[in-house]
PDB file of C-alpha atoms in Angstrom:
ATOM      1  CA  MET B   4       0.995   1.042  24.436  1.00 77.00           C
ATOM      2  CA  THR B   5       0.837   3.481  21.525  1.00 93.00           C
ATOM      3  CA  ARG B   6       1.008   1.734  18.175  1.00 98.00           C
ATOM      4  CA  LEU B   7       3.276   2.811  15.322  1.00 98.00           C
ATOM      5  CA  ALA B   8       2.368   2.816  11.636  1.00 98.00           C
ATOM      6  CA  VAL B   9       4.604   3.623   8.690  1.00 98.00           C
ATOM      7  CA  VAL B  10       2.659   4.900   5.670  1.00 98.00           C
ATOM      8  CA  THR B  11       4.165   5.525   2.231  1.00 98.00           C
ATOM      9  CA  GLY B  12       2.628   7.754  -0.410  1.00 97.00           C
ATOM     10  CA  ALA B  13       1.399  10.017   2.384  1.00 97.00           C
ATOM     11  CA  GLY B  14       1.587  13.277   0.471  1.00 95.00           C
ATOM     12  CA  ARG B  15      -1.922  13.179  -0.953  1.00 93.00           C
ATOM     13  CA  GLY B  16      -5.061  11.136  -1.510  1.00 92.00           C
ATOM     14  CA  LEU B  17      -5.571   7.975   0.498  1.00 95.00           C
ATOM     15  CA  GLY B  18      -2.149   8.171   2.149  1.00 96.00           C
ATOM     16  CA  ALA B  19      -2.674  11.678   3.511  1.00 95.00           C
ATOM     17  CA  ALA B  20      -6.193  10.831   4.666  1.00 96.00           C
ATOM     18  CA  LEU B  21      -4.974   7.676   6.408  1.00 97.00           C
ATOM     19  CA  VAL B  22      -2.204   9.527   8.240  1.00 97.00           C
ATOM     20  CA  GLY B  23      -4.697  12.066   9.557  1.00 95.00           C
ATOM     21  CA  HIS B  24      -7.164   9.398  10.582  1.00 96.00           C
ATOM     22  CA  LEU B  25      -4.590   7.274  12.398  1.00 97.00           C
ATOM     23  CA  ALA B  26      -3.133  10.272  14.228  1.00 96.00           C
ATOM     24  CA  GLY B  27      -6.658  11.123  15.375  1.00 95.00           C
ATOM     25  CA  GLN B  28      -6.950   7.616  16.791  1.00 95.00           C
ATOM     26  CA  ALA B  29      -3.782   8.004  18.870  1.00 93.00           C
ATOM     27  CA  TRP B  30      -1.463   6.053  16.573  1.00 98.00           C
ATOM     28  CA  GLU B  31       2.064   7.336  16.114  1.00 98.00           C
ATOM     29  CA  VAL B  32       2.653   7.664  12.370  1.00 98.00           C
ATOM     30  CA  VAL B  33       5.781   7.936  10.270  1.00 98.00           C
ATOM     31  CA  ALA B  34       4.544   9.420   7.010  1.00 98.00           C
ATOM     32  CA  CYS B  35       6.708   8.999   3.918  1.00 98.00           C
ATOM     33  CA  VAL B  36       6.486  11.628   1.172  1.00 97.00           C
ATOM     34  CA  ARG B  37       8.520  12.318  -1.946  1.00 94.00           C
ATOM     35  CA  THR B  38       9.234  16.039  -1.546  1.00 91.00           C
ATOM     36  CA  GLU B  39      10.007  18.618   1.127  1.00 89.00           C
ATOM     37  CA  ALA B  40       6.950  20.610   0.010  1.00 85.00           C
ATOM     38  CA  ALA B  41       4.692  17.652   0.747  1.00 85.00           C
ATOM     39  CA  ALA B  42       6.396  17.185   4.104  1.00 83.00           C
ATOM     40  CA  ALA B  43       5.669  20.753   5.123  1.00 80.00           C
ATOM     41  CA  ALA B  44       1.973  20.350   4.348  1.00 78.00           C
ATOM     42  CA  LEU B  45       1.493  17.160   6.361  1.00 81.00           C
ATOM     43  CA  GLY B  46       3.024  17.872   9.744  1.00 74.00           C
ATOM     44  CA  ARG B  47       0.781  17.500  12.800  1.00 81.00           C
ATOM     45  CA  GLU B  48       0.816  16.053  16.303  1.00 89.00           C
ATOM     46  CA  ARG B  49       1.741  12.335  16.449  1.00 95.00           C
ATOM     47  CA  VAL B  50       3.017  12.448  12.860  1.00 96.00           C
ATOM     48  CA  THR B  51       6.676  12.386  11.865  1.00 97.00           C
ATOM     49  CA  VAL B  52       7.081  13.239   8.193  1.00 97.00           C
ATOM     50  CA  VAL B  53      10.137  12.020   6.290  1.00 97.00           C
ATOM     51  CA  VAL B  54      11.169  12.389   2.670  1.00 96.00           C
ATOM     52  CA  GLN B  55      11.485   8.851   1.311  1.00 97.00           C
ATOM     53  CA  ASP B  56      11.001   8.012  -2.331  1.00 97.00           C
ATOM     54  CA  VAL B  57      10.147   4.301  -2.451  1.00 98.00           C
ATOM     55  CA  ARG B  58      12.229   4.001  -5.624  1.00 98.00           C
ATOM     56  CA  GLU B  59      15.338   4.641  -3.549  1.00 98.00           C
ATOM     57  CA  PRO B  60      17.006   2.609  -0.786  1.00 98.00           C
ATOM     58  CA  VAL B  61      15.450   3.306   2.593  1.00 98.00           C
ATOM     59  CA  GLY B  62      17.361   6.240   4.025  1.00 97.00           C
ATOM     60  CA  ALA B  63      18.590   7.425   7.396  1.00 98.00           C
ATOM     61  CA  ALA B  64      15.646   9.807   7.843  1.00 97.00           C
ATOM     62  CA  LEU B  65      13.079   7.010   7.842  1.00 98.00           C
ATOM     63  CA  LEU B  66      15.211   4.603   9.852  1.00 98.00           C
ATOM     64  CA  GLY B  67      15.895   7.345  12.395  1.00 98.00           C
ATOM     65  CA  ALA B  68      12.216   8.252  12.686  1.00 98.00           C
ATOM     66  CA  VAL B  69      11.325   4.634  13.436  1.00 98.00           C
ATOM     67  CA  GLY B  70      14.328   3.996  15.646  1.00 98.00           C
ATOM     68  CA  ASP B  71      14.170   0.803  17.668  1.00 97.00           C
ATOM     69  CA  ARG B  72      10.404   0.946  18.159  1.00 98.00           C
ATOM     70  CA  PRO B  73       8.132  -1.953  17.152  1.00 98.00           C
ATOM     71  CA  VAL B  74       6.309  -1.303  13.875  1.00 98.00           C
ATOM     72  CA  ASP B  75       2.704  -2.453  14.231  1.00 98.00           C
ATOM     73  CA  ALA B  76       1.679  -1.650  10.656  1.00 98.00           C
ATOM     74  CA  LEU B  77       3.480  -0.958   7.392  1.00 99.00           C
ATOM     75  CA  VAL B  78       1.087   0.454   4.811  1.00 98.00           C
ATOM     76  CA  ASN B  79       2.670   0.411   1.357  1.00 98.00           C
ATOM     77  CA  ASN B  80       0.372   2.947  -0.255  1.00 98.00           C
ATOM     78  CA  ALA B  81       2.731   4.688  -2.680  1.00 98.00           C
ATOM     79  CA  GLY B  82       1.883   3.744  -6.243  1.00 97.00           C
ATOM     80  CA  ILE B  83       1.826   4.892  -9.845  1.00 96.00           C
ATOM     81  CA  GLY B  84      -0.076   3.990 -12.961  1.00 90.00           C
ATOM     82  CA  ALA B  85       0.309   4.833 -16.626  1.00 94.00           C
ATOM     83  CA  PRO B  86      -2.040   5.982 -19.383  1.00 94.00           C
ATOM     84  CA  ALA B  87      -3.936   3.196 -21.125  1.00 95.00           C
ATOM     85  CA  ARG B  88      -2.368   2.430 -24.508  1.00 96.00           C
ATOM     86  CA  PRO B  89      -2.800  -0.400 -27.016  1.00 96.00           C
ATOM     87  CA  LEU B  90       0.082  -2.837 -27.386  1.00 97.00           C
ATOM     88  CA  ALA B  91       1.556  -1.028 -30.367  1.00 98.00           C
ATOM     89  CA  ASP B  92       1.830   2.212 -28.369  1.00 97.00           C
ATOM     90  CA  THR B  93       2.887   0.788 -24.990  1.00 97.00           C
ATOM     91  CA  ASP B  94       6.357   1.803 -23.866  1.00 97.00           C
ATOM     92  CA  PRO B  95       7.938  -1.097 -21.925  1.00 97.00           C
ATOM     93  CA  ARG B  96       9.617   1.460 -19.679  1.00 97.00           C
ATOM     94  CA  THR B  97       6.233   2.344 -18.180  1.00 97.00           C
ATOM     95  CA  ILE B  98       5.968  -1.254 -16.949  1.00 97.00           C
ATOM     96  CA  LEU B  99       9.453  -1.142 -15.456  1.00 98.00           C
ATOM     97  CA  ASP B 100       8.706   2.186 -13.764  1.00 98.00           C
ATOM     98  CA  SER B 101       5.461   0.858 -12.302  1.00 98.00           C
ATOM     99  CA  VAL B 102       7.087  -2.321 -11.033  1.00 98.00           C
ATOM    100  CA  ASP B 103       9.834  -0.255  -9.397  1.00 98.00           C
ATOM    101  CA  VAL B 104       7.277   1.749  -7.394  1.00 98.00           C
ATOM    102  CA  ASN B 105       4.459  -0.756  -6.910  1.00 98.00           C
ATOM    103  CA  VAL B 106       6.540  -3.884  -6.269  1.00 98.00           C
ATOM    104  CA  ALA B 107      10.167  -3.069  -5.483  1.00 98.00           C
ATOM    105  CA  GLY B 108       9.046  -0.144  -3.321  1.00 98.00           C
ATOM    106  CA  PRO B 109       7.075  -2.301  -0.851  1.00 98.00           C
ATOM    107  CA  LEU B 110       9.911  -4.833  -0.913  1.00 98.00           C
ATOM    108  CA  ARG B 111      12.446  -2.157   0.068  1.00 98.00           C
ATOM    109  CA  LEU B 112      10.259  -1.003   2.968  1.00 98.00           C
ATOM    110  CA  ALA B 113       9.570  -4.531   4.199  1.00 98.00           C
ATOM    111  CA  GLN B 114      13.283  -5.370   4.136  1.00 98.00           C
ATOM    112  CA  ALA B 115      14.301  -2.246   6.024  1.00 98.00           C
ATOM    113  CA  LEU B 116      11.545  -2.376   8.630  1.00 98.00           C
ATOM    114  CA  LEU B 117      11.470  -6.133   9.236  1.00 98.00           C
ATOM    115  CA  PRO B 118      13.230  -5.944  12.628  1.00 98.00           C
ATOM    116  CA  GLY B 119      10.632  -3.458  13.852  1.00 98.00           C
ATOM    117  CA  LEU B 120       7.772  -5.524  12.464  1.00 98.00           C
ATOM    118  CA  LEU B 121       9.061  -8.665  14.151  1.00 98.00           C
ATOM    119  CA  ALA B 122       9.236  -6.782  17.454  1.00 98.00           C
ATOM    120  CA  ALA B 123       5.525  -5.897  17.364  1.00 98.00           C
ATOM    121  CA  PRO B 124       2.920  -8.189  18.969  1.00 98.00           C
ATOM    122  CA  ALA B 125       0.686  -8.585  15.901  1.00 98.00           C
ATOM    123  CA  PRO B 126       2.386  -6.861  12.951  1.00 98.00           C
ATOM    124  CA  LEU B 127       0.660  -6.300   9.624  1.00 98.00           C
ATOM    125  CA  ILE B 128       1.961  -5.363   6.174  1.00 99.00           C
ATOM    126  CA  VAL B 129      -0.735  -3.867   3.951  1.00 98.00           C
ATOM    127  CA  ASN B 130       0.071  -3.502   0.269  1.00 98.00           C
ATOM    128  CA  VAL B 131      -2.480  -1.145  -1.240  1.00 98.00           C
ATOM    129  CA  SER B 132      -3.246  -3.098  -4.382  1.00 97.00           C
ATOM    130  CA  SER B 133      -6.169  -3.167  -6.787  1.00 96.00           C
ATOM    131  CA  ARG B 134      -8.833  -5.587  -7.897  1.00 96.00           C
ATOM    132  CA  LEU B 135      -7.295  -5.078 -11.338  1.00 96.00           C
ATOM    133  CA  GLY B 136      -4.315  -7.112 -10.146  1.00 98.00           C
ATOM    134  CA  SER B 137      -6.437 -10.261  -9.889  1.00 98.00           C
ATOM    135  CA  LEU B 138      -5.262 -12.757 -12.490  1.00 98.00           C
ATOM    136  CA  SER B 139      -8.427 -14.830 -12.157  1.00 98.00           C
ATOM    137  CA  ALA B 140     -10.737 -11.836 -12.576  1.00 97.00           C
ATOM    138  CA  GLN B 141      -8.767 -10.459 -15.511  1.00 97.00           C
ATOM    139  CA  ALA B 142      -8.691 -13.860 -17.232  1.00 97.00           C
ATOM    140  CA  ALA B 143     -12.455 -14.138 -16.768  1.00 98.00           C
ATOM    141  CA  GLY B 144     -12.925 -10.778 -18.484  1.00 97.00           C
ATOM    142  CA  ASP B 145     -14.437  -9.098 -15.426  1.00 96.00           C
ATOM    143  CA  PHE B 146     -12.823  -5.764 -16.320  1.00 93.00           C
ATOM    144  CA  ALA B 147     -12.984  -5.942 -20.106  1.00 93.00           C
ATOM    145  CA  GLY B 148     -13.388  -2.532 -21.660  1.00 87.00           C
ATOM    146  CA  ARG B 149     -11.965  -0.548 -18.735  1.00 87.00           C
ATOM    147  CA  GLY B 150      -8.933   0.544 -20.770  1.00 89.00           C
ATOM    148  CA  THR B 151      -6.445   0.043 -17.940  1.00 93.00           C
ATOM    149  CA  SER B 152      -2.773   0.258 -18.868  1.00 96.00           C
ATOM    150  CA  TYR B 153      -0.492  -2.732 -19.225  1.00 97.00           C
ATOM    151  CA  ALA B 154       1.790  -1.159 -16.626  1.00 98.00           C
ATOM    152  CA  TYR B 155      -0.859  -0.903 -13.935  1.00 97.00           C
ATOM    153  CA  ARG B 156      -2.298  -4.374 -14.439  1.00 98.00           C
ATOM    154  CA  VAL B 157       1.096  -6.084 -14.634  1.00 98.00           C
ATOM    155  CA  SER B 158       2.567  -4.248 -11.641  1.00 98.00           C
ATOM    156  CA  LYS B 159      -0.469  -4.797  -9.418  1.00 98.00           C
ATOM    157  CA  ALA B 160      -0.521  -8.512 -10.256  1.00 98.00           C
ATOM    158  CA  ALA B 161       3.179  -8.613  -9.363  1.00 98.00           C
ATOM    159  CA  GLN B 162       2.484  -6.723  -6.146  1.00 98.00           C
ATOM    160  CA  ASN B 163      -0.084  -9.359  -5.224  1.00 98.00           C
ATOM    161  CA  MET B 164       2.520 -12.060  -5.777  1.00 98.00           C
ATOM    162  CA  LEU B 165       4.910 -10.104  -3.564  1.00 98.00           C
ATOM    163  CA  THR B 166       2.252 -10.175  -0.847  1.00 99.00           C
ATOM    164  CA  ILE B 167       1.959 -13.953  -1.200  1.00 98.00           C
ATOM    165  CA  ALA B 168       5.737 -14.403  -1.153  1.00 98.00           C
ATOM    166  CA  LEU B 169       6.137 -12.235   1.958  1.00 99.00           C
ATOM    167  CA  ALA B 170       3.340 -14.124   3.692  1.00 98.00           C
ATOM    168  CA  ALA B 171       5.000 -17.449   2.916  1.00 98.00           C
ATOM    169  CA  GLU B 172       8.347 -16.399   4.373  1.00 98.00           C
ATOM    170  CA  LEU B 173       6.905 -14.547   7.365  1.00 98.00           C
ATOM    171  CA  ALA B 174       4.149 -17.044   8.186  1.00 98.00           C
ATOM    172  CA  GLY B 175       3.175 -16.944  11.848  1.00 98.00           C
ATOM    173  CA  ARG B 176       5.198 -13.781  12.408  1.00 98.00           C
ATOM    174  CA  VAL B 177       3.896 -10.994  10.148  1.00 98.00           C
ATOM    175  CA  ARG B 178       0.495 -10.919   8.446  1.00 98.00           C
ATOM    176  CA  CYS B 179       0.642  -9.782   4.810  1.00 98.00           C
ATOM    177  CA  TRP B 180      -2.456  -8.472   3.056  1.00 98.00           C
ATOM    178  CA  ALA B 181      -3.178  -7.020  -0.390  1.00 98.00           C
ATOM    179  CA  VAL B 182      -5.989  -4.477  -0.149  1.00 98.00           C
ATOM    180  CA  HIS B 183      -8.128  -2.974  -2.899  1.00 96.00           C
ATOM    181  CA  PRO B 184      -9.138   0.455  -1.539  1.00 93.00           C
ATOM    182  CA  GLY B 185     -12.259   0.833  -3.684  1.00 86.00           C
ATOM    183  CA  ALA B 186     -13.029   3.241  -6.509  1.00 78.00           C
ATOM    184  CA  LEU B 187     -11.474   6.379  -5.018  1.00 70.00           C
ATOM    185  CA  THR B 188     -12.147   9.966  -6.042  1.00 65.00           C
ATOM    186  CA  THR B 189      -8.422  10.772  -6.068  1.00 50.00           C
ATOM    187  CA  ALA B 190      -5.939  11.802  -8.744  1.00 51.00           C
ATOM    188  CA  MET B 191      -5.355   8.136  -9.659  1.00 56.00           C
ATOM    189  CA  GLY B 192      -9.036   7.182  -9.443  1.00 50.00           C
ATOM    190  CA  ALA B 193     -11.248   6.182 -12.349  1.00 54.00           C
ATOM    191  CA  ALA B 194     -13.687   8.670 -13.860  1.00 50.00           C
ATOM    192  CA  ASP B 195     -16.649   6.855 -12.318  1.00 56.00           C
ATOM    193  CA  ALA B 196     -15.132   6.657  -8.821  1.00 52.00           C
ATOM    194  CA  THR B 197     -17.486   7.380  -5.919  1.00 71.00           C
ATOM    195  CA  THR B 198     -15.544   6.714  -2.698  1.00 81.00           C
ATOM    196  CA  PRO B 199     -13.823   9.718  -1.039  1.00 87.00           C
ATOM    197  CA  ALA B 200     -10.305   9.116   0.251  1.00 91.00           C
ATOM    198  CA  GLU B 201     -11.451   9.935   3.800  1.00 94.00           C
ATOM    199  CA  VAL B 202     -14.025   7.126   3.722  1.00 93.00           C
ATOM    200  CA  ALA B 203     -11.472   4.614   2.450  1.00 94.00           C
ATOM    201  CA  ALA B 204      -8.972   5.818   5.060  1.00 96.00           C
ATOM    202  CA  ALA B 205     -11.449   5.177   7.868  1.00 96.00           C
ATOM    203  CA  ARG B 206     -12.081   1.673   6.509  1.00 95.00           C
ATOM    204  CA  LEU B 207      -8.374   0.964   6.229  1.00 97.00           C
ATOM    205  CA  ALA B 208      -7.715   2.265   9.733  1.00 97.00           C
ATOM    206  CA  HIS B 209     -10.426  -0.063  11.017  1.00 96.00           C
ATOM    207  CA  LEU B 210      -8.758  -2.920   9.142  1.00 96.00           C
ATOM    208  CA  LEU B 211      -5.497  -2.250  10.979  1.00 97.00           C
ATOM    209  CA  ASP B 212      -7.343  -3.083  14.204  1.00 96.00           C
ATOM    210  CA  SER B 213      -8.337  -6.508  12.886  1.00 96.00           C
ATOM    211  CA  THR B 214      -7.269  -9.606  14.776  1.00 96.00           C
ATOM    212  CA  GLU B 215      -7.772 -11.799  11.679  1.00 96.00           C
ATOM    213  CA  THR B 216      -4.767 -14.077  11.358  1.00 97.00           C
ATOM    214  CA  THR B 217      -5.236 -15.260   7.751  1.00 97.00           C
ATOM    215  CA  SER B 218      -2.124 -14.520   5.699  1.00 98.00           C
ATOM    216  CA  PRO B 219      -1.856 -13.951   2.808  1.00 98.00           C
ATOM    217  CA  ARG B 220      -5.189 -12.217   2.314  1.00 98.00           C
ATOM    218  CA  TYR B 221      -6.597 -10.255  -0.656  1.00 98.00           C
ATOM    219  CA  LEU B 222      -9.605  -8.116   0.097  1.00 98.00           C
ATOM    220  CA  SER B 223     -11.544  -5.002  -0.805  1.00 96.00           C
ATOM    221  CA  LEU B 224     -12.217  -2.233   1.698  1.00 93.00           C
ATOM    222  CA  ASP B 225     -15.768  -1.919   0.421  1.00 84.00           C
ATOM    223  CA  GLY B 226     -16.563  -5.611   0.083  1.00 78.00           C
ATOM    224  CA  SER B 227     -15.408  -9.129   0.755  1.00 89.00           C
ATOM    225  CA  ASP B 228     -12.220 -11.083   0.131  1.00 97.00           C
ATOM    226  CA  LEU B 229     -11.103 -11.208  -3.510  1.00 98.00           C
ATOM    227  CA  HIS B 230      -9.834 -14.027  -5.691  1.00 98.00           C
ATOM    228  CA  TRP B 231      -6.135 -13.870  -6.506  1.00 98.00           C
TER     229      TRP B 231
END
């Protein structure tokens, strides 16, 4: 049976690369983008492109594209950051904006697609997170000096907690994983990034084939499991 994946943030970078990779592996993909222009650029065989901003309630276009089919994988890839600023110059609204996209966005998708996920034989929710969301690593000073914004660190830590909360409620029914994609050479990547989006997409696609039942799980695509 052909598997179905829903991928948000599919208009560019890792999301676009993942959609292409999955379609090439005979997955059916519903690709969520923010604009009609992005939708026009992404269309291909096995891919249904819908305009769905994760900051908004899940709309009829996405629900119609999924229909009553089982959803084997939900990849919450859409995300935003903010420029690094010291405390005195940090606008609290950047934190609220980041939480809306990085935390409430995945929550909206999980709520709307839960019936389809529960209908799949081994469903998986992947929240594309970051190692910078690790409370233990941040408290240990592992990333001191990186200059990452308050908004990104706070929202990714909250996204990790969302993953844990989803896993607790959906235990034994839907696996829920937080995944650090690596240092990607994309628009949101760090200056010293070395991993192309296509490489990370291939790794993530391989991860979707995993039969690992641990949930919640926090891991890096280019390494081992991470500490929350």
